[in-house]
Every structure is written in structure tokens, then in C-alpha cells.
Coordinates of C-alpha atoms and ligand atoms in Angstrom, one line a residue:
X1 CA 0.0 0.0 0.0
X2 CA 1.2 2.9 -0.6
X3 CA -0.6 6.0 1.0
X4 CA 2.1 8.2 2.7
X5 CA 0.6 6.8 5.6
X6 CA -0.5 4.0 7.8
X7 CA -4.0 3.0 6.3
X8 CA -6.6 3.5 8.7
X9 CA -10.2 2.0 8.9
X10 CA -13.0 3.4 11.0
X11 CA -15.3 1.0 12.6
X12 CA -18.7 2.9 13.8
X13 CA -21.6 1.7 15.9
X14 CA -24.5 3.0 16.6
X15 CA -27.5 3.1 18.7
X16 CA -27.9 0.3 21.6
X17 CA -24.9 -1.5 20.2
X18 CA -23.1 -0.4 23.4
X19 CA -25.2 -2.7 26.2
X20 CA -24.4 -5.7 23.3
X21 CA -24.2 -9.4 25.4
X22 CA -27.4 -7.7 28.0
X23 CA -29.7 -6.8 24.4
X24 CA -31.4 -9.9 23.5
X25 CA -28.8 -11.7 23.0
X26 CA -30.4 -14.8 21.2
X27 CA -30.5 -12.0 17.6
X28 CA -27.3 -10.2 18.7
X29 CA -24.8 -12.5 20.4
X30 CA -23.2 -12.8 23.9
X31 CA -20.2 -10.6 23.3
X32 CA -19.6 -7.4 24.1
X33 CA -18.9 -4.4 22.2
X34 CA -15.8 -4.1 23.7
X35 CA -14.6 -8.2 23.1
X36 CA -15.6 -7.4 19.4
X37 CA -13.4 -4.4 18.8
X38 CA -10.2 -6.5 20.3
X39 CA -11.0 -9.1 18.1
X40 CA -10.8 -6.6 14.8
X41 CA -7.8 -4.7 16.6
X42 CA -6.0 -8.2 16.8
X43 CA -7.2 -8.8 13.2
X44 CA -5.2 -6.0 12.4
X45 CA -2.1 -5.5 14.2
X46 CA 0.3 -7.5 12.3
X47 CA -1.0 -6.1 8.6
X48 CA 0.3 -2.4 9.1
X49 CA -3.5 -0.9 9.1
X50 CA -4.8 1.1 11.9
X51 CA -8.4 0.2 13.3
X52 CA -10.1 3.1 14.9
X53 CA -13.7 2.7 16.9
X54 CA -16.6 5.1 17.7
X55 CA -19.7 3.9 19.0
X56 CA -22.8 6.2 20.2
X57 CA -26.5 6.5 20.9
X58 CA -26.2 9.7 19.4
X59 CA -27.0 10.5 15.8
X60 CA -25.8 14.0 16.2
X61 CA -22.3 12.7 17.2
X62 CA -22.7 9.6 14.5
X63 CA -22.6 12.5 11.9
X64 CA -19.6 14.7 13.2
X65 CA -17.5 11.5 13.1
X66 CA -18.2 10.4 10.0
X67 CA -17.3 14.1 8.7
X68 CA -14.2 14.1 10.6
X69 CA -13.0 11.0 9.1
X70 CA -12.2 12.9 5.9
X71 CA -8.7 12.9 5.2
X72 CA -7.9 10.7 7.9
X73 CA -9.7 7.9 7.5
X74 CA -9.6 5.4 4.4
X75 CA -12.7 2.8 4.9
X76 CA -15.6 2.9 7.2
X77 CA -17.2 -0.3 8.8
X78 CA -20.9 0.6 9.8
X79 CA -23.1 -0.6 11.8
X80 CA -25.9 2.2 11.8
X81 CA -27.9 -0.3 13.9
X82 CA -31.7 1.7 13.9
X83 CA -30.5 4.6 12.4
X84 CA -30.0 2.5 9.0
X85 CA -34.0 2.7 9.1
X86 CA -34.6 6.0 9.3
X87 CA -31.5 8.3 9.0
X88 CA -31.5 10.4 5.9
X89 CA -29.1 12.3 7.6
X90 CA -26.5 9.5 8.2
X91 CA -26.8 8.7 4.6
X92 CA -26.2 11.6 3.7
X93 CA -23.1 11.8 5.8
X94 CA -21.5 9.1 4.4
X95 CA -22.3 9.9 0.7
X96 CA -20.8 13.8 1.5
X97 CA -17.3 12.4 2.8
X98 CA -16.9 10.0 -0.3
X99 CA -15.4 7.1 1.9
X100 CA -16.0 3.6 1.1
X101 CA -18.0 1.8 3.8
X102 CA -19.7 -1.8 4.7
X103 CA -22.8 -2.1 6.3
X104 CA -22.7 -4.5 8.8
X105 CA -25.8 -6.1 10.8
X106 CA -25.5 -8.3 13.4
X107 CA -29.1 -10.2 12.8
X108 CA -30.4 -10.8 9.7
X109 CA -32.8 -7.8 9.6
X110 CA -34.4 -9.8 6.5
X111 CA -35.7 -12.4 8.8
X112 CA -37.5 -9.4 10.8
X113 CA -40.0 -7.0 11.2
X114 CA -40.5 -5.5 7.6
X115 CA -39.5 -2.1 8.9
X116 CA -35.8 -3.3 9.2
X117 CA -36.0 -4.7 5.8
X118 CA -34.4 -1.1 4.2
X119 CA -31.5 0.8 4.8
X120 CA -31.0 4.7 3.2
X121 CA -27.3 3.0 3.4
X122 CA -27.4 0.0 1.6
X123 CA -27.1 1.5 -2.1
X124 CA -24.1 3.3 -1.0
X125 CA -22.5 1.0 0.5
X126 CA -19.6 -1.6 -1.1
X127 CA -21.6 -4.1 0.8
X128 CA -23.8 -5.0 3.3
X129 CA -22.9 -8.3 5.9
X130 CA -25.9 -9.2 7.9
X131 CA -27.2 -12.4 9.6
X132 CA -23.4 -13.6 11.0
X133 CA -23.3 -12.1 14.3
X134 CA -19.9 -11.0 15.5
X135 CA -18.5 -12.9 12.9
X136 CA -20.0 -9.7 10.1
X137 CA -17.5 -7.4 11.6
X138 CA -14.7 -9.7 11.1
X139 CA -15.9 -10.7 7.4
X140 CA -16.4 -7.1 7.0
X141 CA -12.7 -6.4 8.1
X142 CA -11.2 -8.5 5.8
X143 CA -13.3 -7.3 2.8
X144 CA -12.4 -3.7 3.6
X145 CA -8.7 -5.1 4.1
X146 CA -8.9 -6.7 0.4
X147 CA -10.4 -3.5 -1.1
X148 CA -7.6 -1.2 0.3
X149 CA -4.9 -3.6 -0.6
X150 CA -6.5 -3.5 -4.3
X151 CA -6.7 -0.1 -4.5
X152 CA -3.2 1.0 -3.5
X153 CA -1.3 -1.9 -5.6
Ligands
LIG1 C1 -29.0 -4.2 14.0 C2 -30.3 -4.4 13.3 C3 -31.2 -3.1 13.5 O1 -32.5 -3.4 12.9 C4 -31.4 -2.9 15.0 O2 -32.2 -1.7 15.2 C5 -30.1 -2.8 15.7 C6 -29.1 -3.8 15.4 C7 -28.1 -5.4 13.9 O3 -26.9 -5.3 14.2 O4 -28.6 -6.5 13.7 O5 -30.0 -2.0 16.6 O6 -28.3 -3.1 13.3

């Protein structure tokens, strides 16, 4: 890779994901927020790219990191959790700052209530990983991983 700098991907969550092994856990897993990001960080350490996390309940805040990711940040991981439902505003966030990103859901939202069935992300996004638990993050890692190694060689 060749960037001038270390890579660096931005993994965001957002609302509820925080209390994550306490939130009914039989859609969204045992583990914590917190066990998740070490896995990714681990992921990571030995490849030379930087992994960065911001979680919050806050769509306000969601917004102001996304937009201070710009020139700093080279791939966003999100998981806009209920926001992806209704959040022009997110969308249009992400689509301003012209960073690639992956949409990632823990539980298949597919499977559920019909008003998780759309996302004002998905169309933007490189992909969308939902259904896997945990495991999307990881899956979603590696794809960002792949599509920053392809773009810099
Ligand atoms: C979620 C799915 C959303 O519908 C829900 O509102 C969440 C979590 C998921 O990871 O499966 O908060 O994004």
C-alpha cells in the first residue's frame, strides 16, 4: 500500500450496540462491544493498518464523526444499527465524505419486522454483511482489508 501513511479503517456503531451481550442476546450474540473491537484490533495488528472505533446513541455525534473521518480515515465499517432505518441524515453523511464503507448487521434484519427490511445506506455502500453475528464485523474487516490492498497496488 502505498498511502504516505498507515491505512486507517473506522469501525462505527450505533445506537444500543453499546449494552451488546445484555440486548437480546439470542439476535445479537453474547459478546460485548468491547470483546468485538479487540478481536478486529488483533485482526489487524500485524498487517500495518490502523483500526479506529466510535460507537454512540447519538446521531448527532454519528454525523460529526463520519465528517471528521475525511482525510484521515480510508474505509468505514458501519453498523448504523436503527438509524439504518430512518437516517437520511446519516446517509447523507457518508455519501458527502466520499469514503467507502460496509454495512454491517448483526441479525439478519431480513428475517424481521419489515421495517428493518431497508436501509437509506445500503445503495451506498460496497456491501452490506448481515445475519453472522460477530462474525460480520470480522468478514467485514477482511473485505475492507482486500479493497484497500487492491486499490493501493
Ligand atoms: C442491527 C439491526 C437493527 O435493525 C437494529 O435496530 C439494531 C441492530 C443489527 O446489528 O442486527 O440496533 O443493526
Amino acid at each position: 500500500m502505498s498511502l504516505g501513511r498507515v491505512p486507517c479503517i473506522l469501525v462505527i456503531n450505533g445506537p444500543n450496540l453499546n449494552i451488546l451481550s445484555i440486548r437480546e442476546p439470542s439476535f445479537y450474540g453474547f459478546k460485548t462491544l468491547e470483546q468485538i473491537i479487540d478481536i478486529l484490533i488483533n485482526q489487524v495488528k500485524k498487517i500495518g493498518i490502523q483500526l479506529q472505533h466510535f460507537q454512540s446513541n447519538c446521531e448527532c455525534k454519528l454525523i460529526e464523526t463520519i465528517h471528521s473521518a475525511i482525510d484521515r480515515i480510508d474505509f468505514i465499517i458501519i453498523n448504523p444499527a436503527a438509524f439504518a432505518h430512518t437516517s437520511i441524515a446519516l446517509r447523507d453523511a457518508l455519501i458527502g465524505v466520499h469514503i467507502p464503507f460496509i454495512e454491517v448487521h448483526l441479525s439478519n434484519v431480513y428475517s424481521r419486522e419489515s421495517f428493518r427490511h431497508s436501509s437509506y445506506l445500503s445503495d451506498k455502500a460496497e456491501g452490506i454483511i448481515c445475519g453472522f453475528g460477530a462474525m460480520g464485523y470480522e468478514l467485514a474487516l477482511s473485505a475492507a482489508v482486500a479493497y484497500l490492498k487492491n486499490q493501493n497496488n
